[in-house]
Amino acid sequence: MSAQILDGRALARQLNTALAARVPELPRPPGLAVILVGADPASQVYVRRKGQVAERLGFLHQQHDLPAETSREDLLARIHQVVADPNIDGLLVQLPLPAHLDASEIMDAVPVTHDVDGFTPPNTGLLSQGRANLVACTPLGIMRLLEHAAVPLSGREAVVIGRSNIVGRPMAMLLEQAGCTVTLCHSRTANVAAHCRRADVVVAAVGVAQMVRADWIKPGATVIDVGMNRGSDGRLVGDVAFDEVVGHAGAITPVPGGVGPMTIAMLMENTWRASCRAQGIS
Ligand code: NAP
């Protein structure tokens, strides 16, 4: 048996095309600003990709590149300046930030209206109560992929590996709200493999290359690989040992081409949503 490949690239393209077609409906195009502090090479790639997609969709896009030594005061001032621009609806501050900056304090400065990453406490709080506003893009994109592939969720067992505020935790909440019984595993979990073996859906968001092996997966289960790890040869490798799991799972996301493009597509949808609200369109 070979698993169905959940093609995030194709679905993202489809969603992006549909969204681009709607841009002329708005009085002005949605505006997305990205602040990048420092020159982390991976962050530069992600920021560039987000900008390219925003421009392709016909959004207004601003990129603010700040030096790594930017002070807390200067970064906060830039955030206030960006959100005061009436053409900007969404702002994201690319993570990780340099160590001298407190990421929580900086994220708290992003107004909930502009929080298209869905990372601020008001948005995560609303999600936890089942009243989602702007939801973190990676878990939101995974839900869209699962929905598109008609993966049954209600009454099923799901395991999420990783409990970060930007992926694992919101992912667990969304799956629970879709009717799954969710187990959230982390670095202190005694036997992650044993939890996975019971699961109908496994989401790996760890950052450990090829950690999830074929014998962790119940035959026919759906496996979502969030991991983006660089191998010694520079190749992108997921948290799942794709080559062995693909013969075991019912459906699986590839890396690259699975979750990554969906994350960007959801950033565009969140920016669209923020823009509609800012322009008084429901
Ligand atoms: P993170 O903040 O570093 O969190 C990693 C989580 O994995 C933590 O909760 C940690 O547990 C857990 N963990 C670490 N080692 C483990 C182990 N051996 N067994 C079980 N759990 C373990 O990472 P993140 O930001 O969530 O990102 C996770 C991965 O997804 C990374 O590879 C990242 O590059 C990728 N990512 C991809 C996208 C995309 O669009 N495709 C978006 C975001 C992130 P503790 O909490 O106990 O430390």
CSV table of C-alpha atoms and ligand atoms in Angstrom, one decimal:
chain,number,residue,atom,x,y,z
A,1,MET,CA,0.0,0.0,0.0
A,2,SER,CA,1.3,3.5,-0.8
A,3,ALA,CA,-0.3,6.5,0.9
A,4,GLN,CA,-2.2,9.2,-0.7
A,5,ILE,CA,0.1,12.2,-1.0
A,6,LEU,CA,-1.6,15.3,0.4
A,7,ASP,CA,-0.3,17.9,-2.1
A,8,GLY,CA,-0.2,21.2,-0.2
A,9,ARG,CA,1.5,23.0,-3.1
A,10,ALA,CA,-1.4,22.2,-5.4
A,11,LEU,CA,-4.1,23.1,-2.9
A,12,ALA,CA,-2.3,26.4,-1.9
A,13,ARG,CA,-2.1,27.4,-5.6
A,14,GLN,CA,-5.8,26.8,-6.0
A,15,LEU,CA,-6.7,28.8,-2.9
A,16,ASN,CA,-4.3,31.6,-3.8
A,17,THR,CA,-5.8,31.8,-7.3
A,18,ALA,CA,-9.3,32.0,-5.9
A,19,LEU,CA,-8.2,34.8,-3.5
A,20,ALA,CA,-6.4,36.8,-6.2
A,21,ALA,CA,-9.6,36.8,-8.2
A,22,ARG,CA,-11.4,38.5,-5.3
A,23,VAL,CA,-9.0,41.3,-4.8
A,24,PRO,CA,-10.8,43.7,-7.2
A,25,GLU,CA,-13.9,43.3,-5.0
A,26,LEU,CA,-12.3,45.5,-2.4
A,27,PRO,CA,-12.0,49.3,-2.5
A,28,ARG,CA,-8.2,48.9,-2.1
A,29,PRO,CA,-6.0,45.8,-2.1
A,30,PRO,CA,-5.2,44.1,1.2
A,31,GLY,CA,-1.9,45.3,2.7
A,32,LEU,CA,0.6,43.0,4.4
A,33,ALA,CA,3.7,44.2,6.2
A,34,VAL,CA,6.5,42.0,7.3
A,35,ILE,CA,9.3,43.1,9.8
A,36,LEU,CA,12.5,41.1,9.7
A,37,VAL,CA,15.1,41.8,12.3
A,38,GLY,CA,18.6,40.5,11.5
A,39,ALA,CA,19.7,38.3,8.6
A,40,ASP,CA,18.9,34.8,9.6
A,41,PRO,CA,19.1,33.0,6.2
A,42,ALA,CA,16.1,30.7,6.8
A,43,SER,CA,14.0,33.7,7.9
A,44,GLN,CA,15.1,35.7,4.8
A,45,VAL,CA,13.9,32.8,2.6
A,46,TYR,CA,10.5,32.6,4.3
A,47,VAL,CA,10.0,36.4,4.3
A,48,ARG,CA,10.9,36.5,0.6
A,49,ARG,CA,8.4,33.8,-0.2
A,50,LYS,CA,5.6,35.4,1.7
A,51,GLY,CA,6.3,38.7,-0.1
A,52,GLN,CA,6.3,37.0,-3.5
A,53,VAL,CA,3.0,35.3,-2.9
A,54,ALA,CA,1.4,38.5,-1.6
A,55,GLU,CA,2.5,40.4,-4.7
A,56,ARG,CA,1.3,37.7,-7.0
A,57,LEU,CA,-2.1,37.9,-5.4
A,58,GLY,CA,-2.2,41.7,-6.0
A,59,PHE,CA,-1.8,42.6,-2.3
A,60,LEU,CA,0.1,45.6,-1.2
A,61,HIS,CA,3.3,44.3,0.4
A,62,GLN,CA,5.9,46.0,2.6
A,63,GLN,CA,9.1,44.4,3.9
A,64,HIS,CA,10.9,46.2,6.7
A,65,ASP,CA,14.5,44.9,7.1
A,66,LEU,CA,16.0,46.0,10.4
A,67,PRO,CA,19.5,45.3,11.6
A,68,ALA,CA,20.1,42.5,14.1
A,69,GLU,CA,21.1,45.0,16.8
A,70,THR,CA,17.8,46.9,16.6
A,71,SER,CA,16.7,48.0,20.1
A,72,ARG,CA,13.4,47.1,21.7
A,73,GLU,CA,12.3,50.7,21.5
A,74,ASP,CA,13.1,51.0,17.8
A,75,LEU,CA,11.3,47.8,17.0
A,76,LEU,CA,8.2,48.8,19.0
A,77,ALA,CA,8.3,52.2,17.3
A,78,ARG,CA,8.4,50.5,13.9
A,79,ILE,CA,5.4,48.3,14.8
A,80,HIS,CA,3.4,51.3,15.8
A,81,GLN,CA,4.4,53.2,12.6
A,82,VAL,CA,3.4,50.2,10.4
A,83,VAL,CA,0.0,49.7,12.0
A,84,ALA,CA,-0.8,53.4,11.7
A,85,ASP,CA,-0.6,53.1,7.9
A,86,PRO,CA,-4.2,53.0,6.7
A,87,ASN,CA,-3.1,50.8,3.7
A,88,ILE,CA,-1.7,48.0,5.9
A,89,ASP,CA,-4.1,45.5,7.4
A,90,GLY,CA,-1.8,42.7,8.5
A,91,LEU,CA,1.6,42.8,10.2
A,92,LEU,CA,3.9,39.9,11.0
A,93,VAL,CA,7.1,40.1,12.9
A,94,GLN,CA,9.2,37.2,11.6
A,95,LEU,CA,10.4,34.8,14.3
A,96,PRO,CA,12.9,34.0,15.7
A,97,LEU,CA,14.0,37.4,17.0
A,98,PRO,CA,17.6,38.1,18.1
A,99,ALA,CA,18.1,37.0,21.7
A,100,HIS,CA,18.2,40.5,23.2
A,101,LEU,CA,14.5,41.0,22.2
A,102,ASP,CA,11.7,39.5,24.2
A,103,ALA,CA,9.5,37.9,21.6
A,104,SER,CA,6.4,37.8,23.8
A,105,GLU,CA,6.7,41.5,24.5
A,106,ILE,CA,7.1,42.3,20.8
A,107,MET,CA,4.2,40.0,19.7
A,108,ASP,CA,2.0,41.6,22.3
A,109,ALA,CA,2.6,45.0,20.6
A,110,VAL,CA,0.9,43.7,17.4
A,111,PRO,CA,-2.8,44.8,17.6
A,112,VAL,CA,-5.2,41.9,17.5
A,113,THR,CA,-6.7,43.4,14.3
A,114,HIS,CA,-3.4,43.2,12.5
A,115,ASP,CA,-2.2,39.8,14.0
A,116,VAL,CA,-2.4,37.8,10.7
A,117,ASP,CA,0.0,35.2,12.2
A,118,GLY,CA,-2.6,34.5,14.9
A,119,PHE,CA,0.1,34.5,17.6
A,120,THR,CA,-1.1,37.2,20.1
A,121,PRO,CA,-2.8,36.2,23.4
A,122,PRO,CA,-6.2,37.6,22.4
A,123,ASN,CA,-6.3,35.5,19.3
A,124,THR,CA,-5.0,32.3,21.0
A,125,GLY,CA,-7.4,32.9,23.8
A,126,LEU,CA,-10.3,33.1,21.4
A,127,LEU,CA,-9.2,30.0,19.7
A,128,SER,CA,-9.0,28.1,23.0
A,129,GLN,CA,-12.7,29.1,23.6
A,130,GLY,CA,-13.8,27.8,20.2
A,131,ARG,CA,-14.4,31.4,19.0
A,132,ALA,CA,-11.6,31.6,16.5
A,133,ASN,CA,-10.6,35.0,15.1
A,134,LEU,CA,-7.3,35.0,13.3
A,135,VAL,CA,-5.8,31.5,13.7
A,136,ALA,CA,-2.1,30.5,13.4
A,137,CYS,CA,-1.4,29.9,9.8
A,138,THR,CA,0.3,26.5,10.0
A,139,PRO,CA,-2.4,24.6,12.0
A,140,LEU,CA,-5.1,26.4,10.0
A,141,GLY,CA,-3.5,25.2,6.7
A,142,ILE,CA,-3.3,21.7,8.0
A,143,MET,CA,-7.0,21.7,8.9
A,144,ARG,CA,-7.7,22.9,5.3
A,145,LEU,CA,-5.6,20.1,3.9
A,146,LEU,CA,-7.4,17.5,6.0
A,147,GLU,CA,-10.8,18.9,5.1
A,148,HIS,CA,-9.8,19.0,1.4
A,149,ALA,CA,-8.8,15.3,1.5
A,150,ALA,CA,-12.0,14.5,3.5
A,151,VAL,CA,-10.0,12.9,6.3
A,152,PRO,CA,-12.5,11.9,9.0
A,153,LEU,CA,-11.8,13.6,12.3
A,154,SER,CA,-14.9,13.4,14.4
A,155,GLY,CA,-14.5,10.6,17.0
A,156,ARG,CA,-11.0,9.8,15.8
A,157,GLU,CA,-7.7,9.7,17.8
A,158,ALA,CA,-5.2,12.4,17.0
A,159,VAL,CA,-1.6,12.8,18.3
A,160,VAL,CA,0.2,16.1,17.9
A,161,ILE,CA,4.0,15.9,18.6
A,162,GLY,CA,5.3,19.3,19.7
A,163,ARG,CA,3.5,21.9,22.0
A,164,SER,CA,4.8,25.2,20.6
A,165,ASN,CA,2.4,28.2,20.8
A,166,ILE,CA,2.7,28.7,17.0
A,167,VAL,CA,2.1,25.1,15.8
A,168,GLY,CA,1.5,22.2,18.3
A,169,ARG,CA,-0.9,23.9,20.8
A,170,PRO,CA,-3.2,25.6,18.3
A,171,MET,CA,-3.1,22.4,16.2
A,172,ALA,CA,-4.3,20.3,19.2
A,173,MET,CA,-7.1,22.8,19.8
A,174,LEU,CA,-8.3,22.8,16.2
A,175,LEU,CA,-8.3,19.0,16.1
A,176,GLU,CA,-10.2,18.8,19.4
A,177,GLN,CA,-12.7,21.3,18.1
A,178,ALA,CA,-13.1,19.1,15.0
A,179,GLY,CA,-14.1,16.2,17.2
A,180,CYS,CA,-10.8,14.3,17.7
A,181,THR,CA,-9.6,13.0,21.0
A,182,VAL,CA,-6.2,14.6,21.1
A,183,THR,CA,-3.0,13.6,22.8
A,184,LEU,CA,-0.3,16.3,22.9
A,185,CYS,CA,3.2,14.9,23.1
A,186,HIS,CA,6.4,16.8,23.9
A,187,SER,CA,9.9,16.3,25.0
A,188,ARG,CA,8.9,14.9,28.4
A,189,THR,CA,6.4,12.4,27.0
A,190,ALA,CA,7.5,8.9,28.1
A,191,ASN,CA,6.8,6.9,24.9
A,192,VAL,CA,5.8,9.1,21.9
A,193,ALA,CA,5.8,6.1,19.6
A,194,ALA,CA,3.2,4.2,21.7
A,195,HIS,CA,0.8,7.2,21.6
A,196,CYS,CA,1.3,7.5,17.8
A,197,ARG,CA,0.5,3.8,17.2
A,198,ARG,CA,-3.0,4.4,18.5
A,199,ALA,CA,-3.6,7.5,16.4
A,200,ASP,CA,-5.8,7.9,13.2
A,201,VAL,CA,-4.1,11.3,12.6
A,202,VAL,CA,-0.5,12.1,13.6
A,203,VAL,CA,0.9,15.7,13.3
A,204,ALA,CA,4.7,16.0,13.8
A,205,ALA,CA,5.8,19.5,14.7
A,206,VAL,CA,9.1,18.8,16.5
A,207,GLY,CA,12.1,19.9,14.5
A,208,VAL,CA,13.9,16.5,14.7
A,209,ALA,CA,14.7,15.1,11.3
A,210,GLN,CA,12.9,11.8,10.4
A,211,MET,CA,11.9,11.1,14.0
A,212,VAL,CA,8.6,9.5,13.2
A,213,ARG,CA,9.2,6.0,11.8
A,214,ALA,CA,7.0,3.5,10.0
A,215,ASP,CA,6.5,1.3,13.1
A,216,TRP,CA,5.0,4.3,14.9
A,217,ILE,CA,2.1,4.5,12.5
A,218,LYS,CA,-1.1,2.6,12.5
A,219,PRO,CA,-1.7,1.2,9.0
A,220,GLY,CA,-3.9,3.6,7.1
A,221,ALA,CA,-3.4,6.6,9.4
A,222,THR,CA,-3.0,10.2,8.2
A,223,VAL,CA,0.5,11.7,8.8
A,224,ILE,CA,1.1,15.4,8.7
A,225,ASP,CA,4.7,16.5,8.6
A,226,VAL,CA,5.3,20.1,9.8
A,227,GLY,CA,9.1,19.7,10.3
A,228,MET,CA,11.5,21.7,8.2
A,229,ASN,CA,15.0,20.5,9.0
A,230,ARG,CA,18.1,21.1,6.9
A,231,GLY,CA,20.2,18.0,6.3
A,232,SER,CA,24.0,18.2,6.1
A,233,ASP,CA,23.6,18.3,2.3
A,234,GLY,CA,21.3,21.4,2.6
A,235,ARG,CA,18.3,19.3,1.6
A,236,LEU,CA,15.0,20.0,3.4
A,237,VAL,CA,13.9,17.1,5.6
A,238,GLY,CA,10.7,16.7,7.6
A,239,ASP,CA,10.1,15.2,11.1
A,240,VAL,CA,8.8,12.0,9.4
A,241,ALA,CA,10.8,9.3,7.7
A,242,PHE,CA,8.8,9.8,4.5
A,243,ASP,CA,10.3,6.9,2.5
A,244,GLU,CA,9.3,4.3,5.0
A,245,VAL,CA,6.1,5.9,6.4
A,246,VAL,CA,4.6,6.4,2.9
A,247,GLY,CA,4.2,2.6,2.5
A,248,HIS,CA,2.3,2.4,5.8
A,249,ALA,CA,0.2,5.5,6.1
A,250,GLY,CA,-3.2,6.1,4.4
A,251,ALA,CA,-2.3,9.7,3.6
A,252,ILE,CA,0.9,11.8,4.1
A,253,THR,CA,2.2,15.3,3.4
A,254,PRO,CA,5.6,15.5,1.6
A,255,VAL,CA,8.4,17.9,2.7
A,256,PRO,CA,8.7,20.2,0.8
A,257,GLY,CA,5.3,20.7,-0.9
A,258,GLY,CA,3.0,19.8,2.0
A,259,VAL,CA,2.4,22.0,5.0
A,260,GLY,CA,4.8,24.9,4.0
A,261,PRO,CA,2.8,26.3,1.0
A,262,MET,CA,-0.5,26.0,3.0
A,263,THR,CA,1.0,28.1,5.8
A,264,ILE,CA,1.6,30.9,3.3
A,265,ALA,CA,-1.8,30.5,1.7
A,266,MET,CA,-3.4,30.9,5.1
A,267,LEU,CA,-1.3,34.0,5.8
A,268,MET,CA,-2.9,35.4,2.7
A,269,GLU,CA,-6.4,34.4,3.8
A,270,ASN,CA,-5.8,36.0,7.2
A,271,THR,CA,-4.6,39.2,5.6
A,272,TRP,CA,-7.7,39.1,3.3
A,273,ARG,CA,-9.9,38.7,6.4
A,274,ALA,CA,-8.2,41.5,8.3
A,275,SER,CA,-8.5,43.8,5.3
A,276,CYS,CA,-12.2,43.1,4.7
A,277,ARG,CA,-12.8,44.0,8.4
A,278,ALA,CA,-10.7,47.2,8.1
A,279,GLN,CA,-12.6,48.2,5.0
A,280,GLY,CA,-16.0,47.5,6.5
A,281,ILE,CA,-16.8,44.5,4.3
A,282,SER,CA,-18.2,41.4,6.1
B,1,NAP,P1,9.6,24.5,18.7
B,1,NAP,O1,9.1,25.7,19.2
B,1,NAP,O2,11.1,24.2,18.8
B,1,NAP,O3,8.8,23.3,19.5
B,1,NAP,C1,9.2,21.9,19.3
B,1,NAP,C2,8.4,21.1,20.1
B,1,NAP,O4,8.8,19.7,20.0
B,1,NAP,C3,8.4,21.4,21.6
B,1,NAP,O5,7.1,21.3,22.2
B,1,NAP,C4,9.3,20.2,22.2
B,1,NAP,O6,8.9,19.8,23.5
B,1,NAP,C5,9.0,19.1,21.2
B,1,NAP,N1,10.0,18.1,21.2
B,1,NAP,C6,11.3,18.3,21.0
B,1,NAP,N2,12.0,17.2,20.9
B,1,NAP,C7,11.1,16.2,21.1
B,1,NAP,C8,11.1,14.8,21.2
B,1,NAP,N3,12.3,14.1,21.1
B,1,NAP,N4,10.0,14.1,21.4
B,1,NAP,C9,8.8,14.8,21.5
B,1,NAP,N5,8.7,16.1,21.4
B,1,NAP,C10,9.8,16.8,21.3
B,1,NAP,O7,9.3,24.2,17.2
B,1,NAP,P2,8.0,24.8,16.3
B,1,NAP,O8,8.2,26.2,16.0
B,1,NAP,O9,6.7,24.3,16.8
B,1,NAP,O10,8.4,24.0,14.9
B,1,NAP,C11,8.5,22.6,14.8
B,1,NAP,C12,9.0,22.3,13.4
B,1,NAP,O11,8.1,22.7,12.4
B,1,NAP,C13,10.4,22.9,13.1
B,1,NAP,O12,11.1,22.0,12.2
B,1,NAP,C14,10.0,24.1,12.3
B,1,NAP,O13,11.0,24.5,11.3
B,1,NAP,C15,8.8,23.6,11.5
B,1,NAP,N6,7.8,24.6,11.1
B,1,NAP,C16,7.3,24.5,9.9
B,1,NAP,C17,6.3,25.4,9.4
B,1,NAP,C18,5.8,25.2,8.1
B,1,NAP,O14,5.1,26.1,7.6
B,1,NAP,N7,6.0,24.1,7.4
B,1,NAP,C19,5.9,26.4,10.3
B,1,NAP,C20,6.4,26.5,11.6
B,1,NAP,C21,7.3,25.6,12.0
B,1,NAP,P3,9.1,20.8,24.8
B,1,NAP,O15,8.0,21.8,24.7
B,1,NAP,O16,9.0,19.9,25.9
B,1,NAP,O17,10.4,21.4,24.7
